[in-house]
mmCIF file of C-alpha atoms and ligand atoms in Angstrom:
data_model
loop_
_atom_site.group_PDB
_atom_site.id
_atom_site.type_symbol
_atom_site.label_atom_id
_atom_site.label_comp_id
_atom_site.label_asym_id
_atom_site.label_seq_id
_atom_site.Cartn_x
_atom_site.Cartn_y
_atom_site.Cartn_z
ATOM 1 C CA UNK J 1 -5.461 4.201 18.366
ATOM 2 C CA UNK J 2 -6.769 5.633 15.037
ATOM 3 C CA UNK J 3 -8.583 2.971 12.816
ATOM 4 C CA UNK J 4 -9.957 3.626 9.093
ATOM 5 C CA UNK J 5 -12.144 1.425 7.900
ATOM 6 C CA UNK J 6 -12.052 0.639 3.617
ATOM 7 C CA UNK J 7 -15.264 -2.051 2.579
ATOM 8 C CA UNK J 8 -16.122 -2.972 -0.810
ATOM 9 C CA UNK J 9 -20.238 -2.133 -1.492
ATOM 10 C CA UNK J 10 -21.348 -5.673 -0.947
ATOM 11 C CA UNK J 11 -24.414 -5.798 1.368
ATOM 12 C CA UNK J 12 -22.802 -8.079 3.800
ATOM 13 C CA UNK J 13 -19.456 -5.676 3.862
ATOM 14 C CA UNK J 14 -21.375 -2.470 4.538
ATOM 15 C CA UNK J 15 -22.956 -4.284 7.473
ATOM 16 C CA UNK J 16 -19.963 -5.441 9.040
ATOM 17 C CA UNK J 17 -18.411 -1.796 8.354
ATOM 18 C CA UNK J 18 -21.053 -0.447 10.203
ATOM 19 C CA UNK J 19 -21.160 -2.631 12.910
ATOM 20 C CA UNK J 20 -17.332 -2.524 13.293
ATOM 21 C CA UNK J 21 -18.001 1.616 13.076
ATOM 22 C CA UNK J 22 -20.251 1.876 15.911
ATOM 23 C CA UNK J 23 -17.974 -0.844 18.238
ATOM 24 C CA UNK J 24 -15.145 1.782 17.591
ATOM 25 C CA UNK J 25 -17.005 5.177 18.314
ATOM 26 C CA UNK J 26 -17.998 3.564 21.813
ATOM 27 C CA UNK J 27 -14.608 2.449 22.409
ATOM 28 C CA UNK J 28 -12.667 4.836 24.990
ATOM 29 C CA UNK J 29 -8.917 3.410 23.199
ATOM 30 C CA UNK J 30 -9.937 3.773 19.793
ATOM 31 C CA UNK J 31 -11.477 6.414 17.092
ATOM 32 C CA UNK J 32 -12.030 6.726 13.573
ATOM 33 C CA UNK J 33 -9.652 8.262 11.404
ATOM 34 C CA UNK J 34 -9.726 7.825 7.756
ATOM 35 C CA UNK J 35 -7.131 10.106 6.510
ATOM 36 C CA UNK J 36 -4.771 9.144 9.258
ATOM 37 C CA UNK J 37 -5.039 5.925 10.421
ATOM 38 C CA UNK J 38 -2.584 3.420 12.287
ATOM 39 C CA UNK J 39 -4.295 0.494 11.428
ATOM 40 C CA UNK J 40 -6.606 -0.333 8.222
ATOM 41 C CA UNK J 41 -9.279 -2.537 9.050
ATOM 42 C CA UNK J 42 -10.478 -3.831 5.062
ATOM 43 C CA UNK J 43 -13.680 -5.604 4.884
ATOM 44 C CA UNK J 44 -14.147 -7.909 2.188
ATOM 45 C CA UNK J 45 -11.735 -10.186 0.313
ATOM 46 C CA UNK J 46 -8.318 -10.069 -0.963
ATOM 47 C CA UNK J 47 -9.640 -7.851 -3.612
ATOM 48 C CA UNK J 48 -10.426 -5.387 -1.317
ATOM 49 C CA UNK J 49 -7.338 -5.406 0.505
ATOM 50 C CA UNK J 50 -5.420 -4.624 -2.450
ATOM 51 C CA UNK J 51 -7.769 -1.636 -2.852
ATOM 52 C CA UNK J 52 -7.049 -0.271 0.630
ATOM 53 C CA UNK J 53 -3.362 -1.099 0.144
ATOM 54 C CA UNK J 54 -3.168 1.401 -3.023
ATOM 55 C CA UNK J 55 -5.710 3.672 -1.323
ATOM 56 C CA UNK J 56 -3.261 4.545 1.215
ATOM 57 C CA UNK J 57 0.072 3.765 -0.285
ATOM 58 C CA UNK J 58 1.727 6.994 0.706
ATOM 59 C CA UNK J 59 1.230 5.883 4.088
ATOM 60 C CA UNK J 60 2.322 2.071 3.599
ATOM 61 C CA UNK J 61 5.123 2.250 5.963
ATOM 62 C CA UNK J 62 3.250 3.901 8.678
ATOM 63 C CA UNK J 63 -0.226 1.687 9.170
ATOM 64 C CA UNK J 64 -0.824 -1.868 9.760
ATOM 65 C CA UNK J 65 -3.370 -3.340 7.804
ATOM 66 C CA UNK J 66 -5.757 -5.903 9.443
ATOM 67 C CA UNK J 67 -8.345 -7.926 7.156
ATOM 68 C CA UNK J 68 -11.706 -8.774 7.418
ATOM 69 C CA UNK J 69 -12.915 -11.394 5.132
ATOM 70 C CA UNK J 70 -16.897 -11.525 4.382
ATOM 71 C CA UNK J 71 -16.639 -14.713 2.111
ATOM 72 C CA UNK J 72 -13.846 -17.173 2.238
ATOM 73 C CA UNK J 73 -10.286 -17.229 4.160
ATOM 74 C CA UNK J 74 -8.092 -15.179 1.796
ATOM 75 C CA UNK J 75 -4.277 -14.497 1.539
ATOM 76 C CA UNK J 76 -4.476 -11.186 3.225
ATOM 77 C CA UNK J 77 -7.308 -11.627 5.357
ATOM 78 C CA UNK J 78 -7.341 -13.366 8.665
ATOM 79 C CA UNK J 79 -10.382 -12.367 10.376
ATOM 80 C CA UNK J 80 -14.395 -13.335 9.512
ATOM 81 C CA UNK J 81 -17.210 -11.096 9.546
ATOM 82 C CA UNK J 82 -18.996 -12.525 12.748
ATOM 83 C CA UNK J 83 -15.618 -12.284 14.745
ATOM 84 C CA UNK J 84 -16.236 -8.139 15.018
ATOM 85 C CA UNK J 85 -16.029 -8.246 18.766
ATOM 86 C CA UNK J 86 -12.980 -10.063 19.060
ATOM 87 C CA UNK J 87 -11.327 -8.022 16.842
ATOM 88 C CA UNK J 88 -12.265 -4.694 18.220
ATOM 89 C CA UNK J 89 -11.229 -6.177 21.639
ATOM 90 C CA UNK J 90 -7.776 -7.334 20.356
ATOM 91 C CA UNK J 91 -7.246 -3.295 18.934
ATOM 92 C CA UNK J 92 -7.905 -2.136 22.254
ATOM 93 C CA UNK J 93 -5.166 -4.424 23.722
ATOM 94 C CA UNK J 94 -2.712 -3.426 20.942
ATOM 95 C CA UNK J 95 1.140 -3.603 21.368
ATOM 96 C CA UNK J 96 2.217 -2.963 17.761
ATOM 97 C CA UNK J 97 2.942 -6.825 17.218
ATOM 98 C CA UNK J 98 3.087 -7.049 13.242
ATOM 99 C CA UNK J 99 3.882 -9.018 10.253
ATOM 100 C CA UNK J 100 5.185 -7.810 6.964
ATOM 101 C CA UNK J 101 5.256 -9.313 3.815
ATOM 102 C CA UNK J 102 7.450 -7.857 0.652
ATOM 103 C CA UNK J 103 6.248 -5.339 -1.765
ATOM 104 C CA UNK J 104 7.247 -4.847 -5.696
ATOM 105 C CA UNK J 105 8.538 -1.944 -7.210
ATOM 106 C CA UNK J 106 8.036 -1.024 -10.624
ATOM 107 C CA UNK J 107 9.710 1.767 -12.932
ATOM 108 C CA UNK J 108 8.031 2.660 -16.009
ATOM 109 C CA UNK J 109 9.615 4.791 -18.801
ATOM 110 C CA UNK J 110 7.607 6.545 -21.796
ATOM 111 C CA UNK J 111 9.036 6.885 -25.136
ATOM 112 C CA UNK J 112 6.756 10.310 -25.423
ATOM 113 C CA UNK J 113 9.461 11.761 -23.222
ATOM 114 C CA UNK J 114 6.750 11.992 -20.311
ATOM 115 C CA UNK J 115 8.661 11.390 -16.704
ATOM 116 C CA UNK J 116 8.843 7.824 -15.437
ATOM 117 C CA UNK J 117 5.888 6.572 -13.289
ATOM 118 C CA UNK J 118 6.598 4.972 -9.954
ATOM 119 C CA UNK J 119 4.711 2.280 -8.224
ATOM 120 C CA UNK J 120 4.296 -0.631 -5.849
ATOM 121 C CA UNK J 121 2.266 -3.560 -6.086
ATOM 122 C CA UNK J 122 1.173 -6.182 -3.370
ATOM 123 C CA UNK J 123 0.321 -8.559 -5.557
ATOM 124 C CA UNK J 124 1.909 -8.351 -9.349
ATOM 125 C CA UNK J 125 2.574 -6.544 -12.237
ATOM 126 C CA UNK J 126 1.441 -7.504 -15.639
ATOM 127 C CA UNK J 127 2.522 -6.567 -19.018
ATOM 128 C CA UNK J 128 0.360 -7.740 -22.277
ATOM 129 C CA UNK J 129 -0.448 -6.675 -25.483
ATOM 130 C CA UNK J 130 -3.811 -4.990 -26.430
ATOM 131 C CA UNK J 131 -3.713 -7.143 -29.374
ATOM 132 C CA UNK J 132 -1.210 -9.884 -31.517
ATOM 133 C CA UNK J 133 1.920 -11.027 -29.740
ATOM 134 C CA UNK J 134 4.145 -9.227 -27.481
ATOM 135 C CA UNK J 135 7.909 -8.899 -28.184
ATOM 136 C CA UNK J 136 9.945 -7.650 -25.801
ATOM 137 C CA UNK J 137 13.628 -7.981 -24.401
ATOM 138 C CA UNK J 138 13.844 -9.411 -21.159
ATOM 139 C CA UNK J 139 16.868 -8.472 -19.288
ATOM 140 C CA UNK J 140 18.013 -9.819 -15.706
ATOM 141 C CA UNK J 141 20.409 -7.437 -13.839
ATOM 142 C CA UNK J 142 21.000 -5.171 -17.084
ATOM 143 C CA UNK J 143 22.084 -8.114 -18.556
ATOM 144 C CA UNK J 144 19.784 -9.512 -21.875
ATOM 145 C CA UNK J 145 18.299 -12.864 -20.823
ATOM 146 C CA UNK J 146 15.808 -13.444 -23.639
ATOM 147 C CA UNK J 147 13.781 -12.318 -26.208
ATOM 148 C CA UNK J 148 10.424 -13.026 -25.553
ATOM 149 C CA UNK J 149 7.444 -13.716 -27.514
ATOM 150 C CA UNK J 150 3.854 -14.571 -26.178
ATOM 151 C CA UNK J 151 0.869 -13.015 -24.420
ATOM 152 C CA UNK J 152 2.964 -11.466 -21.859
ATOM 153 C CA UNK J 153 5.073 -11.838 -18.368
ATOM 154 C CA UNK J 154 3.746 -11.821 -15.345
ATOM 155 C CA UNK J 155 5.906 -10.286 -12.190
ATOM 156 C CA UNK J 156 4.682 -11.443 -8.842
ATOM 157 C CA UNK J 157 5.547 -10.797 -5.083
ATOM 158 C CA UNK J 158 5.561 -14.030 -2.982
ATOM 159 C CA UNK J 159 2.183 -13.287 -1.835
ATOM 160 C CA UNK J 160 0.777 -12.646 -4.493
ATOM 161 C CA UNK J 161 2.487 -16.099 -6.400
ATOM 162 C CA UNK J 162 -0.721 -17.794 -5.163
ATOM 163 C CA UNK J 163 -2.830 -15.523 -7.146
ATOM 164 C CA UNK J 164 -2.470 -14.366 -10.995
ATOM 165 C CA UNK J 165 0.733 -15.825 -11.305
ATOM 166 C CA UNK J 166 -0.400 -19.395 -9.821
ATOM 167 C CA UNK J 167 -3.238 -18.893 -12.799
ATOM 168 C CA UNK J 168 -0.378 -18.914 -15.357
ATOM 169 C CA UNK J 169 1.661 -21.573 -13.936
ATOM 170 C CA UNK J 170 3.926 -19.993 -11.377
ATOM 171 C CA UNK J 171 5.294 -21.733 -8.249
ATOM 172 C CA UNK J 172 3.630 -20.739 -4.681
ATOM 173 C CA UNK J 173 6.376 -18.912 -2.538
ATOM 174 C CA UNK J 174 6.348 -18.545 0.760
ATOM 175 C CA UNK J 175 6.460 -14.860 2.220
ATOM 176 C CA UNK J 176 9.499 -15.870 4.473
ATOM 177 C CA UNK J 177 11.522 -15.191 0.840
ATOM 178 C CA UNK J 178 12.333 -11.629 -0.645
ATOM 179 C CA UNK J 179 12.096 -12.313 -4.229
ATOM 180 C CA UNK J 180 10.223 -11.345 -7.511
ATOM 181 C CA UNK J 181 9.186 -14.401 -9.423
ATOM 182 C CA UNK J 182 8.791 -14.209 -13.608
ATOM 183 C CA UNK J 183 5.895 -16.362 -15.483
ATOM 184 C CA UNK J 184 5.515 -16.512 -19.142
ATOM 185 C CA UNK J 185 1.741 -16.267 -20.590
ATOM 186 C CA UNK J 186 1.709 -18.025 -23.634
ATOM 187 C CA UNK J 187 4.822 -17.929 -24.837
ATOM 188 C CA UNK J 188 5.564 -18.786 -28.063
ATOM 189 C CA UNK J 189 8.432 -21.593 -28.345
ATOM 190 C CA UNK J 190 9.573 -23.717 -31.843
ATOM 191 C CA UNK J 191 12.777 -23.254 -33.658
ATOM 192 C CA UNK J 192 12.421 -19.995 -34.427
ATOM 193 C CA UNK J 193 11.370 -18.492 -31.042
ATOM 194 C CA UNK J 194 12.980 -19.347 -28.002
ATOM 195 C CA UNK J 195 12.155 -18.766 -24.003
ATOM 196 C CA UNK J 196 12.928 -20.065 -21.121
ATOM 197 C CA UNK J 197 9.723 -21.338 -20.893
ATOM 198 C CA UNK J 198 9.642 -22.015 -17.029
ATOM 199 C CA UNK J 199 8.565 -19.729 -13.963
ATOM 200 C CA UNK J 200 12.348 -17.474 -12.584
ATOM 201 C CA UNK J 201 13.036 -16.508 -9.292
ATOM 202 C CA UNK J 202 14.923 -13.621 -8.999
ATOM 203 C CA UNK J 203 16.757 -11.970 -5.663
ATOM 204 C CA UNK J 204 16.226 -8.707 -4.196
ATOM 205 C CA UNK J 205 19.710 -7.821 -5.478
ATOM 206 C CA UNK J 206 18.652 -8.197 -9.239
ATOM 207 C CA UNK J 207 16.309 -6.195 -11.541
ATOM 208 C CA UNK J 208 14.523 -7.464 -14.228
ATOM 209 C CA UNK J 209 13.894 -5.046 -17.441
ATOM 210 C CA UNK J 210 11.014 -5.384 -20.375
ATOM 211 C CA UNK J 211 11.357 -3.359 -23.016
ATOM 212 C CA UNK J 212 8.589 -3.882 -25.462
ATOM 213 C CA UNK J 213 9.814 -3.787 -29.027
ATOM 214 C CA UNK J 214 6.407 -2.001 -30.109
ATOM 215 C CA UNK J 215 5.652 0.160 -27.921
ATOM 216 C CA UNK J 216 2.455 1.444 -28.795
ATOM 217 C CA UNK J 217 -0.676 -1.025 -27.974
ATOM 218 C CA UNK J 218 0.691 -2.190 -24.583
ATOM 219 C CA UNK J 219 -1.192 -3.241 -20.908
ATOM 220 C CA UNK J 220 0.559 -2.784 -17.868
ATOM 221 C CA UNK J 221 -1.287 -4.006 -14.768
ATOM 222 C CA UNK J 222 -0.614 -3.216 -10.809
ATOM 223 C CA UNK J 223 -2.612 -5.550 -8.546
ATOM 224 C CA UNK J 224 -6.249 -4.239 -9.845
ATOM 225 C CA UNK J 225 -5.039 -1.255 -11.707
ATOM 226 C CA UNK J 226 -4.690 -0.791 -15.270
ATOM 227 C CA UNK J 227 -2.622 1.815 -17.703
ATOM 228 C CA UNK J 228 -3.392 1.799 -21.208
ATOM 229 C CA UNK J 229 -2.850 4.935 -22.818
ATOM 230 C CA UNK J 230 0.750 5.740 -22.877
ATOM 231 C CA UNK J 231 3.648 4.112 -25.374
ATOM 232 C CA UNK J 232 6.135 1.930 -22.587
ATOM 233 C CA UNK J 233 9.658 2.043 -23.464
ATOM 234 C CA UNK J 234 10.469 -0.380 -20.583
ATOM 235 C CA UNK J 235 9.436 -1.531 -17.131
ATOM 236 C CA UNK J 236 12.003 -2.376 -14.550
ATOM 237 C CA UNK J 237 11.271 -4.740 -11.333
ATOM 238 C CA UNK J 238 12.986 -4.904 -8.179
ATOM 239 C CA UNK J 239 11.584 -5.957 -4.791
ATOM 240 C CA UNK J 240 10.653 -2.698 -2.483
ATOM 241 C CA UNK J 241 12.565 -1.912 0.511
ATOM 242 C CA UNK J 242 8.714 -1.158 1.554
ATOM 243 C CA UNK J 243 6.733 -3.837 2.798
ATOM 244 C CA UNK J 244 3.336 -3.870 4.399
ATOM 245 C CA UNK J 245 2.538 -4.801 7.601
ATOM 246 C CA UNK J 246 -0.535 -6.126 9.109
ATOM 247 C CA UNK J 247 -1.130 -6.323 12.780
ATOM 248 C CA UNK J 248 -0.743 -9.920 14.336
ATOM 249 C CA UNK J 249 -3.564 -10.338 16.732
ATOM 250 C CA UNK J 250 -4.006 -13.836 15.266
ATOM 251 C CA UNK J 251 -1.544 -15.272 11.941
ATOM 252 C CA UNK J 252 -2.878 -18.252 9.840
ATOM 253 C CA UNK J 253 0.207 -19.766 8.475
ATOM 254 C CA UNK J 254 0.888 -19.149 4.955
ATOM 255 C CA UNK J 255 0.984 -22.728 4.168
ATOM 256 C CA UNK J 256 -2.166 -23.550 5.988
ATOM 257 C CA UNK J 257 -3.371 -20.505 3.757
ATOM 258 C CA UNK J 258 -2.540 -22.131 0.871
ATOM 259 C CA UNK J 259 -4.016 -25.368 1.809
ATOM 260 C CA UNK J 260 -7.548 -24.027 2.905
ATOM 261 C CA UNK J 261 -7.797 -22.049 -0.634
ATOM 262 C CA UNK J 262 -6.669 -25.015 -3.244
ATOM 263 C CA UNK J 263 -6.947 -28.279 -1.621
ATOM 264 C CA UNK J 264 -9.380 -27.885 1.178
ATOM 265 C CA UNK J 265 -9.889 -29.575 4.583
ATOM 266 C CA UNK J 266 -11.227 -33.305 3.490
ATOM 267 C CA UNK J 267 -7.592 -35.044 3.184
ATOM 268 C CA UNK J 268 -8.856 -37.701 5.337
ATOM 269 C CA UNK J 269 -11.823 -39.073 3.187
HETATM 270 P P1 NAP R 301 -11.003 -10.018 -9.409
HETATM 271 O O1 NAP R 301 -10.839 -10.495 -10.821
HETATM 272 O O2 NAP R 301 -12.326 -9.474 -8.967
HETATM 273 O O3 NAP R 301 -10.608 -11.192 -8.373
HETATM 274 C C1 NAP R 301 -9.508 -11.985 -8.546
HETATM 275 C C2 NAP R 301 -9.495 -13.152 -7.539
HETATM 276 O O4 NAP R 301 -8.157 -13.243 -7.067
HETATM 277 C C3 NAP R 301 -10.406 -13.002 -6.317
HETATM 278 O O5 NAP R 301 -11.014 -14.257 -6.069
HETATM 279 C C4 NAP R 301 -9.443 -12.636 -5.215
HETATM 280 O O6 NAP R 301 -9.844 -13.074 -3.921
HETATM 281 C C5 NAP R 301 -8.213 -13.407 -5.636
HETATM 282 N N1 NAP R 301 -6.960 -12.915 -5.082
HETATM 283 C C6 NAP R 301 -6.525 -11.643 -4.932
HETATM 284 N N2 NAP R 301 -5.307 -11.636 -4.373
HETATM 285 C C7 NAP R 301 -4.973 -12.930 -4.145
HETATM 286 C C8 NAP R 301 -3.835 -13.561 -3.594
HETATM 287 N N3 NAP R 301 -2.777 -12.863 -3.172
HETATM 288 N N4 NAP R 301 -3.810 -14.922 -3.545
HETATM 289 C C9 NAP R 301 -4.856 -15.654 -3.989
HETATM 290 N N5 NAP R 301 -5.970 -15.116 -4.522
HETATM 291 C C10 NAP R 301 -6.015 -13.758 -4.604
HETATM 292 O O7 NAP R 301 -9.880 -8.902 -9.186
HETATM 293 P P2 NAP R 301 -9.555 -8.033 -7.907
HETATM 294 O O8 NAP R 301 -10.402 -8.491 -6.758
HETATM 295 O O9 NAP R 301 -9.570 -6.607 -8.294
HETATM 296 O O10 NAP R 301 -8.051 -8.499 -7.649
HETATM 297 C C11 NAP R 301 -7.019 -8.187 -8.556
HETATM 298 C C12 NAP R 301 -6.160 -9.411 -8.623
HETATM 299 O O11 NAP R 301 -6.837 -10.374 -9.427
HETATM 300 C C13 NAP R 301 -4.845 -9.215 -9.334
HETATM 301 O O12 NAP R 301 -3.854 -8.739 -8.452
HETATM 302 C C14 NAP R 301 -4.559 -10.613 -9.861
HETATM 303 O O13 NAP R 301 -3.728 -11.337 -8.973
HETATM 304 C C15 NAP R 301 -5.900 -11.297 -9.890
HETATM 305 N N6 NAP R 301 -6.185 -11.694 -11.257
HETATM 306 C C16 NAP R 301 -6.105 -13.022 -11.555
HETATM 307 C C17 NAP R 301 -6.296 -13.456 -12.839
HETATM 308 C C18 NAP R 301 -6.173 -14.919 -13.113
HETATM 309 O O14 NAP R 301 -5.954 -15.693 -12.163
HETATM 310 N N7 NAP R 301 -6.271 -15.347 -14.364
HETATM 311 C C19 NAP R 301 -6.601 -12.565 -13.868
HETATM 312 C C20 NAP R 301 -6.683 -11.212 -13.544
HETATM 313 C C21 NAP R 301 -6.456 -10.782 -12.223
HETATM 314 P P3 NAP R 301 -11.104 -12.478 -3.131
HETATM 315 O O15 NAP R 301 -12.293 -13.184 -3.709
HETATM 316 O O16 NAP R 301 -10.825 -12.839 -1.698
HETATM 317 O O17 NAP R 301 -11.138 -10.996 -3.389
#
């Protein structure tokens, strides 16, 4: 089986990288293969899963990711750094079992005429303003839902509800559930403005569309990436008919996931 392996330049990472290297070359099922790999092996945190995830997103449907976590149990990462062996042994006994989890797409449109940019987040999409308020139109299915006013939305996958959308006051949603959930930042409500002013699940069989009134002076964020520097006439949402997959040697449930991160293991005391 071809295995890549993506780390993050911690000290700690490039160790376990190397060690997990070296278990791999003197493996007679497995090699190294970082431009073609079945399975991604990330080592780090959920940060650096996300990192693999767009490093090899043309390949998305085709690999299994598998992470190794060199701090804390995170969303996307089952596996700790002194459990190398176990997980090289697991590879070698591979028979495809997976996982998958759903993806969001996103549709951007310029009003400098430029072509539309295409991508897919694991965890969300943001859109802000650089400075001031953002205005936008917020429509549901083509239909207008609201105008908004405020920092800014935020557009989350179920996995990634427990991370910058849980920040703004999103509900957690289990993975089990193909939907895109909505979260106002900040929004501004009184008798002049109005929102809906709560988080909004939406189905896979709906779009949502924001179409900034300005739209010069914009952020639009996927997962860890950023674009700045060109005027957004409007952003449409749907969830993927990608998803990612990671290979199920071992599965922490998602709601014993949830539990370990935010309300730890003392419930007894
Ligand atoms: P970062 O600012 O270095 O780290 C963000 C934190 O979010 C890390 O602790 C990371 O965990 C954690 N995280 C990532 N995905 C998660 C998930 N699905 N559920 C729970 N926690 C998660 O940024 P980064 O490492 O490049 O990651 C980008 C992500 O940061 C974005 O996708 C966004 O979700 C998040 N973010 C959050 C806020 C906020 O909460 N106010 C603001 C900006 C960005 P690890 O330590 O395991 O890597």
């Amino acid at each position: 089986m071809r295995i890549a392996i993506y780390g993050n330049d911690r000290k700690t990472s490039s160790e376990v990288a190397t060690k997990l290297s070296q278990l791999i070359q003197s493996s007679d099922e497995l090699v190294l293969d970082e431009l073609n790999p079945e399975v991604v092996i990330s080592v780090g945190g959920d940060g650096t899963l996300l990192s693999a995830f767009h490093h090899y997103n043309d390949l998305t449907e085709k690999v299994r990711f598998v992470g190794i976590h060199t701090g804390h149990l995170g969303f996307y990462t089952d596996w700790r750094d002194n459990e190398v062996e176990q997980l090289v042994s697991s590879l070698e006994h591979d028979n495809g079992q997976s996982v998958s989890y759903p993806l969001l797409d996103i549709e951007v449109s310029y009003s400098d005429r430029g072509s539309n940019d295409y991508m897919v987040a694991l965890n969300e999409s943001t859109v802000k303003k650089l400075f001031g308020t953002m205005v936008a139109k917020v429509y549901i299915k083509d239909q207008l839902f609201e105008n908004f006013r405020g920092d800014g939305l935020c557009i989350s996958t179920p996995t990634g509800s427990t991370a910058y959308n849980k920040s703004v006051g999103g509900a957690i949603i289990s993975p089990n559930f193909n939907a895109v959930q909505v979260a106002e930042m900040a929004s501004i409500n009184n008798r002049v403005f109005r929102t809906i002013g709560s988080p909004i699940i939406v189905p896979p069989t709906e779009s949502v569309t924001i179409v900034p009134m300005v739209s010069l002076h914009n952020v639009l964020t996927c997962d860890q990436l950023l674009i700045v520097d060109r005027p957004i006439k409007a952003i449409t949402y749907r969830i993927s008919q990608r998803r990612i997959y990671f290979a199920k040697y071992r599965h922490t449930h998602f709601w014993e996931r949830v539990g370990n991160s935010f309300i730890g293991d003392d419930l007894d005391d």
